[in-house]
Tab-separated table of C-alpha atoms in Angstrom:
chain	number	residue	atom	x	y	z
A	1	UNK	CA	106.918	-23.019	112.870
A	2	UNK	CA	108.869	-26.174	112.018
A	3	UNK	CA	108.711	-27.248	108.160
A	4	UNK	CA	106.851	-30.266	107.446
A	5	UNK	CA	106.819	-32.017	103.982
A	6	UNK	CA	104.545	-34.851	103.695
A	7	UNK	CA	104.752	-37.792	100.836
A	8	UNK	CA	102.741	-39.888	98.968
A	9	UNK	CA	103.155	-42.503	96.340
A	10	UNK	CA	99.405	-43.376	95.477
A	11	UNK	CA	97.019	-40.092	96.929
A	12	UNK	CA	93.573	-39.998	95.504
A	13	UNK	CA	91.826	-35.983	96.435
A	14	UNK	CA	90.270	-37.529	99.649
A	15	UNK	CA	93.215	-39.208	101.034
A	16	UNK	CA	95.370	-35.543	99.968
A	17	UNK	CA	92.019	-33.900	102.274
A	18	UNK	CA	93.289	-36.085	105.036
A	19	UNK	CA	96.618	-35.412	105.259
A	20	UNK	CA	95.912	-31.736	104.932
A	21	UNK	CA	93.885	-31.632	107.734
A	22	UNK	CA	95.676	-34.174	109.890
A	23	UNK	CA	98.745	-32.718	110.062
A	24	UNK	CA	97.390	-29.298	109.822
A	25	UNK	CA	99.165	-27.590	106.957
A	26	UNK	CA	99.061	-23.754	105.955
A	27	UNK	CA	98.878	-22.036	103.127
A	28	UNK	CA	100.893	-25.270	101.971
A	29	UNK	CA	102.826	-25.243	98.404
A	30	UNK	CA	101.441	-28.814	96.947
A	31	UNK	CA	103.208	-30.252	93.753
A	32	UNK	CA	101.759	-33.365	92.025
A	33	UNK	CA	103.481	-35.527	89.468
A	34	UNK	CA	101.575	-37.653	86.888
A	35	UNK	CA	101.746	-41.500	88.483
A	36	UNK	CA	101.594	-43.014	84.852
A	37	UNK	CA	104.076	-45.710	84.234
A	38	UNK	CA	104.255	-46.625	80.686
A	39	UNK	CA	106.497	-49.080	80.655
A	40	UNK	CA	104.151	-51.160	83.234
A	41	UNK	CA	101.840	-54.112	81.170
A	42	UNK	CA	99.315	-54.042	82.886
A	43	UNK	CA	96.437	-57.712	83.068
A	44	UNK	CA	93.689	-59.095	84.315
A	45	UNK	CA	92.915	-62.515	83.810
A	46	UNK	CA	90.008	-64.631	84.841
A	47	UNK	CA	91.852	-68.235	85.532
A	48	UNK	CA	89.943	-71.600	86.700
A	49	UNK	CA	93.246	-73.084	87.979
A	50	UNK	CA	95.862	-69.947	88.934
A	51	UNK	CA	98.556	-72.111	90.586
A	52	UNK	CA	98.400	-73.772	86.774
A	53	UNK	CA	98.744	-70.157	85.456
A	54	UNK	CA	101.843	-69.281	88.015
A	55	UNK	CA	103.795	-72.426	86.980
A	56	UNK	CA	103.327	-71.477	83.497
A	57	UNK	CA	104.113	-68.090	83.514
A	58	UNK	CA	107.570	-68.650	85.779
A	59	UNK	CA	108.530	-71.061	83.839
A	60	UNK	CA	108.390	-68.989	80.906
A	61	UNK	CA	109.956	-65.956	82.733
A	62	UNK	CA	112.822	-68.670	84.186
A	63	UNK	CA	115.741	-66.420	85.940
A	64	UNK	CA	113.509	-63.237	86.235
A	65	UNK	CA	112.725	-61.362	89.358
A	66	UNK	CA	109.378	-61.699	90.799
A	67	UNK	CA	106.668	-60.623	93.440
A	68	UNK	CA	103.426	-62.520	93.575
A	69	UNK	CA	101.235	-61.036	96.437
A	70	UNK	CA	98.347	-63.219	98.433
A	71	UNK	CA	95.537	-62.217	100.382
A	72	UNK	CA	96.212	-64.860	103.623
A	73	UNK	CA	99.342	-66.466	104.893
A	74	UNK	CA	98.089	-69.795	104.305
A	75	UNK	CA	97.881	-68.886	100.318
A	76	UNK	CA	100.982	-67.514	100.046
A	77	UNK	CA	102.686	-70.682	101.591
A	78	UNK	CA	101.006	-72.968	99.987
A	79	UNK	CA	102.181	-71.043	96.455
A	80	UNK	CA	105.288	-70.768	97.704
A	81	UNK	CA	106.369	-74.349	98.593
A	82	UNK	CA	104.298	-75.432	95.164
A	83	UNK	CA	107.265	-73.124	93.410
A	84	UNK	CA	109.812	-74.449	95.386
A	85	UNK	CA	108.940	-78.370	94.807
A	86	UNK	CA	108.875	-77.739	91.429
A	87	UNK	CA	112.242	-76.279	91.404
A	88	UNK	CA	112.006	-72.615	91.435
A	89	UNK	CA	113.965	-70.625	93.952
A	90	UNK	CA	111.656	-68.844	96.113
A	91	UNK	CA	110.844	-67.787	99.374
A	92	UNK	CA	107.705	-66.516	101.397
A	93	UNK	CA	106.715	-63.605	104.025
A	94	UNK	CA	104.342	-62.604	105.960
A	95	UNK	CA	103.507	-61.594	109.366
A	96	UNK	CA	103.685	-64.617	110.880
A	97	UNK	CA	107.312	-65.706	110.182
A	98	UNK	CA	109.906	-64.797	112.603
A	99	UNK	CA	111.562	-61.028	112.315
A	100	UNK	CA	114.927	-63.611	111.465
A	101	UNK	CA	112.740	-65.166	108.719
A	102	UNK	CA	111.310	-62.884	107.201
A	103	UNK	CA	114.524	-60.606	106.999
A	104	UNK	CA	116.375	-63.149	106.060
A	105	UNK	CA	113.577	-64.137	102.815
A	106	UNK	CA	113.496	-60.585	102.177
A	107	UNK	CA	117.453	-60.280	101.905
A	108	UNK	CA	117.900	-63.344	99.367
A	109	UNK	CA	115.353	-61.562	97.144
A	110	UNK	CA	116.769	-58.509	97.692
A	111	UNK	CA	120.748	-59.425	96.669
A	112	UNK	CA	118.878	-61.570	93.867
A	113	UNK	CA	119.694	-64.801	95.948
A	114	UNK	CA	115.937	-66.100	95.573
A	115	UNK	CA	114.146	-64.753	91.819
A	116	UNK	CA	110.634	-65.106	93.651
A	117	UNK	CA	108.831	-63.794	96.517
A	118	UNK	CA	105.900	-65.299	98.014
A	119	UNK	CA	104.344	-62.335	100.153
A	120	UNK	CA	101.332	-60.879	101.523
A	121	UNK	CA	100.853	-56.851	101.886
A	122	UNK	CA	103.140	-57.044	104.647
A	123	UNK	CA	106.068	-57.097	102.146
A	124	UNK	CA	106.875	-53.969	100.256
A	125	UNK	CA	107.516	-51.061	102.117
A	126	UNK	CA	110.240	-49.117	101.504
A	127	UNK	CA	111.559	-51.649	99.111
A	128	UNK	CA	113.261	-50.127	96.170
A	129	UNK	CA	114.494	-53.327	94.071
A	130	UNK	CA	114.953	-52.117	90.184
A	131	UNK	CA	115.049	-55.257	88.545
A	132	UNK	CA	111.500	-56.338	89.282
A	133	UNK	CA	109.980	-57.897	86.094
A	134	UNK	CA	106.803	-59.034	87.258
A	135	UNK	CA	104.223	-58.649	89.683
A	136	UNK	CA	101.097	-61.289	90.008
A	137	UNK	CA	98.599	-60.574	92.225
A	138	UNK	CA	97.157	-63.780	93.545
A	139	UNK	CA	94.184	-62.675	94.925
A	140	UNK	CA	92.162	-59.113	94.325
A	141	UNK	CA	93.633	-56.608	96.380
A	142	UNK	CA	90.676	-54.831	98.343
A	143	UNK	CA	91.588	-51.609	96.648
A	144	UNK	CA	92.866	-49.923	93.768
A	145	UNK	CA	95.378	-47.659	95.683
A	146	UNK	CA	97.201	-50.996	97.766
A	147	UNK	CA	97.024	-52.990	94.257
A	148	UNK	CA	99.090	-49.575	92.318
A	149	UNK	CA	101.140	-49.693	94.838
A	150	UNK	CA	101.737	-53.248	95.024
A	151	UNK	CA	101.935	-53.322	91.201
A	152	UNK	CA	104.385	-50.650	91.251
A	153	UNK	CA	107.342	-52.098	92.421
A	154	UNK	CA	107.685	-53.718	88.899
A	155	UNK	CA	109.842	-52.108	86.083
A	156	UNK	CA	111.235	-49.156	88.524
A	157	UNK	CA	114.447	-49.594	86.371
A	158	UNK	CA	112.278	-47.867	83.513
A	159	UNK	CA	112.448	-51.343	81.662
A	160	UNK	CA	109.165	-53.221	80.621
A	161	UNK	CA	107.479	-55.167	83.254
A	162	UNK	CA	104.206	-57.016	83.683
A	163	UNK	CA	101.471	-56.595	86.359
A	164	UNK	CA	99.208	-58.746	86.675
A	165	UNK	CA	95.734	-59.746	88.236
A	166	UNK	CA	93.914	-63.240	88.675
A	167	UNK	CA	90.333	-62.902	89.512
A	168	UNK	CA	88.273	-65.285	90.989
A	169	UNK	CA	84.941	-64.836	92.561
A	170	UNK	CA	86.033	-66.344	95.770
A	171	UNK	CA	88.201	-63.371	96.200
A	172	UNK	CA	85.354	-61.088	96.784
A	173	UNK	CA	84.008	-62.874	99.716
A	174	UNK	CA	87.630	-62.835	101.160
A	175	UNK	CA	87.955	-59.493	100.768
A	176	UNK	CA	84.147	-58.513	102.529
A	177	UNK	CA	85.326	-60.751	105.099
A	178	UNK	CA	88.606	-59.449	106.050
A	179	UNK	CA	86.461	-55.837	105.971
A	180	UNK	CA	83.940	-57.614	107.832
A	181	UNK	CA	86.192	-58.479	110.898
A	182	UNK	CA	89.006	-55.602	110.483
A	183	UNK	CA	89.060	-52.992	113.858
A	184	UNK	CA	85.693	-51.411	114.317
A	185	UNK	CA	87.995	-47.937	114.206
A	186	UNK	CA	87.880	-48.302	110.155
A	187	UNK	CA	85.170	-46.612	108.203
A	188	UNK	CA	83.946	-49.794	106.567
A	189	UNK	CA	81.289	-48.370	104.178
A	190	UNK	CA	84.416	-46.527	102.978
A	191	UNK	CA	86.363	-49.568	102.695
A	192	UNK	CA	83.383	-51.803	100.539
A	193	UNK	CA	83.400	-48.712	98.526
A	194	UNK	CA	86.786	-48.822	97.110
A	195	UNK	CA	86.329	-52.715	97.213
A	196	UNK	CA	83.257	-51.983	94.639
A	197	UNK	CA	86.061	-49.604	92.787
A	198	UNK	CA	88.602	-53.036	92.678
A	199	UNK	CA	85.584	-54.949	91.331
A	200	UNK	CA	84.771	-52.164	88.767
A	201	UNK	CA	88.513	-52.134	87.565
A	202	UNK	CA	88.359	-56.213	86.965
A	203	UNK	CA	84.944	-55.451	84.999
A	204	UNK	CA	85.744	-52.874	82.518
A	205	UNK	CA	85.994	-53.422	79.142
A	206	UNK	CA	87.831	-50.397	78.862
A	207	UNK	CA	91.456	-48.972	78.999
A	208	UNK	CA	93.259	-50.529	82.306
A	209	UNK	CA	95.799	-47.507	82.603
A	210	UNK	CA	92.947	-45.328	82.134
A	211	UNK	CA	90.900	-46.476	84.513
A	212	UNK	CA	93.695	-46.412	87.083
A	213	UNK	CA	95.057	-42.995	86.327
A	214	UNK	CA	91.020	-41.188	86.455
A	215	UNK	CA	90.662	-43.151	89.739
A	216	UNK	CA	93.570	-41.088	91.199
A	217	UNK	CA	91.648	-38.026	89.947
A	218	UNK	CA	94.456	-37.703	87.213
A	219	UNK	CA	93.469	-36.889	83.563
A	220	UNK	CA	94.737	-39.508	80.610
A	221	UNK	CA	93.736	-38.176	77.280
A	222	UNK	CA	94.602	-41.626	75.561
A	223	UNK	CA	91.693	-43.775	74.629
A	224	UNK	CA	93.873	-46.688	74.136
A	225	UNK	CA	97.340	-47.343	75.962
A	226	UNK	CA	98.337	-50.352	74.006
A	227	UNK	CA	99.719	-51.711	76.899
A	228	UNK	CA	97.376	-53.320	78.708
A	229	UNK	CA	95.347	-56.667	78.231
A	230	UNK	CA	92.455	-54.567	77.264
A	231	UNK	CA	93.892	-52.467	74.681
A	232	UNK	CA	95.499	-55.423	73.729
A	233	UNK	CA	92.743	-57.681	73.064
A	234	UNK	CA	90.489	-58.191	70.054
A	235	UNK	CA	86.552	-58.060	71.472
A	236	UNK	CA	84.065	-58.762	68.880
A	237	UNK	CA	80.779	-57.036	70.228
A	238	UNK	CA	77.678	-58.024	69.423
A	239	UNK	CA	74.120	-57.357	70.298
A	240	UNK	CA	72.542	-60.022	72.281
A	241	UNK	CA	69.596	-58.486	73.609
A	242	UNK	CA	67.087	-61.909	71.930
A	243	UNK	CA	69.487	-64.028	73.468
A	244	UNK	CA	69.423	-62.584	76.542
A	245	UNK	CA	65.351	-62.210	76.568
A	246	UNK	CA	64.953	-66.086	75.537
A	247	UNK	CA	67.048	-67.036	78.315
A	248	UNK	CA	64.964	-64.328	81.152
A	249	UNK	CA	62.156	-65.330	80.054
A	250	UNK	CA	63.037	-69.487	80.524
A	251	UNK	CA	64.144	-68.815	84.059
A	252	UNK	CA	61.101	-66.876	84.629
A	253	UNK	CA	58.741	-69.483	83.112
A	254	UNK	CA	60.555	-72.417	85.309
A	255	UNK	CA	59.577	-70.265	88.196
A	256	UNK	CA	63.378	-68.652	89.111
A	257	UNK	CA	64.126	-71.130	91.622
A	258	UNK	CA	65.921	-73.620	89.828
A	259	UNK	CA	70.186	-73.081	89.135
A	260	UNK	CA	71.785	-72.253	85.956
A	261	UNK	CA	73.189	-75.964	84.650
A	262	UNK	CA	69.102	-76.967	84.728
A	263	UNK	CA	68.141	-73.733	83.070
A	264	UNK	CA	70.799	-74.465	80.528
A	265	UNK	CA	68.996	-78.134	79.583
A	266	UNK	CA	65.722	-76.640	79.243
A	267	UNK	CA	67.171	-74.194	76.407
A	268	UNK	CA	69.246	-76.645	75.134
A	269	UNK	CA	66.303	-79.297	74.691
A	270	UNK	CA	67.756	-81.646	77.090
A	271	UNK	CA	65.835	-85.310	77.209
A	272	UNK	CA	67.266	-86.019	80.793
A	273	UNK	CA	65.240	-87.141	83.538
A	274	UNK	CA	65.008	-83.866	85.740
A	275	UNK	CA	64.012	-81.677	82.554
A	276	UNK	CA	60.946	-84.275	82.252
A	277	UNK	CA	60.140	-85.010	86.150
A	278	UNK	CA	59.393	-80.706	86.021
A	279	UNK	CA	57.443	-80.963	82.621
A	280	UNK	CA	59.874	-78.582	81.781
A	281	UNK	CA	59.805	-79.876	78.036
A	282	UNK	CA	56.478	-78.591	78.073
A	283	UNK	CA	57.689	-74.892	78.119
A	284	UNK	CA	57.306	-72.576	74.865
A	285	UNK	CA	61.360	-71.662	75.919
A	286	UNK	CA	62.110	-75.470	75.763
A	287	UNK	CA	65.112	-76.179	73.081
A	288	UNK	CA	64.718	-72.225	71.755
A	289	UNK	CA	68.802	-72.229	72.055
């Protein structure tokens, strides 16, 4: 007969079902608040060369308080000493500093003695720093809920902030990996499923806010938030299904086993060497784009 009240920051309906049933609640009074932060920018950018991007964007955001989260330890220090020998005041953390360390990096960001910390997930909790202006994911997060979490420790003083996400392929296979070889006591399926839901959220065309809210089975009437790189963005959309049918049926008539740089001569009308030694300039696709 002892009260229990249980919080949550981020709770999509299953995750509420858990703690429910875990800790056994009856006929429980349950009060949720809408999770959208408008003052939150929220990005996702496709870079070639993200420590390029980082530099950049600190540089440009000089004196400003920062979290960029990685995926490994070894990312996150090597970002983190790139900052610092190009003059920017920041520190790392992660699980395998020393407790001293990592207190000690956490307490300089903290009392605004260091603008920038270098940190995987193992940073964050119970961290309530207002004056956040930015936070740069690294690497893909493996789900939506860590990454609105993560992201969400920007702008808490009300004041606009910037999230953002740099995507790279390569972060995919990390991410099935570190699923791959977490405990065998995790439902995996579960976990490539919201991994899929991460991958979906980089994809879409669409609203960013939106997509986030609905995920966290929360309604967002707003086709447009106008504050997110989407909404932001000019897209001119255009139909390309002939394009996209010349360029099928190439790779089919080459025999789909050749790679995309070859397939790209053969459209283009290439004269090299390779495109000749296949008789590939013999194709009715040859020099069509």
């Amino acid at each position: 007969n002892i009260p229990i009240s249980s919080f949550t920051a981020t709770a999509t309906p299953s995750v509420k079902k858990d703690i429910i049933n875990l800790i056994g609640l009856k006929n429980h009074f349950e009060i949720t608040t809408g999770i959208d932060r408008e003052n939150l920018k929220f990005s996702v950018l496709r870079v070639d060369k993200k420590i390029s991007y980082v530099l950049k964007y600190v540089e440009e955001n000089k004196g400003k308080q920062g979290i960029i989260y990685c995926l490994t330890r070894k990312t996150t220090d090597e970002v983190c000493n790139k900052l610092v020998s190009s003059g920017y005041n920041a520190v790392n953390y992660h699980a395998g500093l020393s407790d001293m360390e990592r207190s000690e990096n956490q307490d300089k960001f903290l009392f605004d003695n260091a603008n920038i910390i270098v940190a995987t997930n193992a940073f964050g909790m119970g961290i309530d720093k207002s004056n956040i202006r930015y936070v740069i994911h690294y690497n893909m997060p493996k789900n939506i809920e860590s990454y609105y979490q993560e992201a969400g420790r920007a702008g808490r003083d009300n004041e606009p902030s910037d999230c953002i996400l740099l995507f790279s392929p390569s972060d995919i296979a990390m991410n099935n990996f570190l699923i791959e070889n977490s405990s065998d006591n995790l439902d995996k399926s579960n976990e490539y499923e919201k991994l899929k839901e991460m991958i979906n959220y980089f994809n879409t065309d669409k609203c960013l806010r939106k997509f986030i809210i609905n995920y966290f089975d929360q309604s967002y009437d707003k086709e447009n938030c106008n504050n997110c790189s989407n909404c932001l963005r000019t897209i001119e959309k255009r139909d390309i299904t002939v394009e996209a049918q010349k360029i099928l049926s190439c790779i089919y008539r080459m025999g789909q086993r050749f790679g995309m740089n070859l397939a790209i001569d053969v459209l283009k009308g290439s004269k090299s060497s390779k495109v000749k030694s296949f008789n590939f300039n013999t194709l009715s696709t040859y020099g069509i784009m």
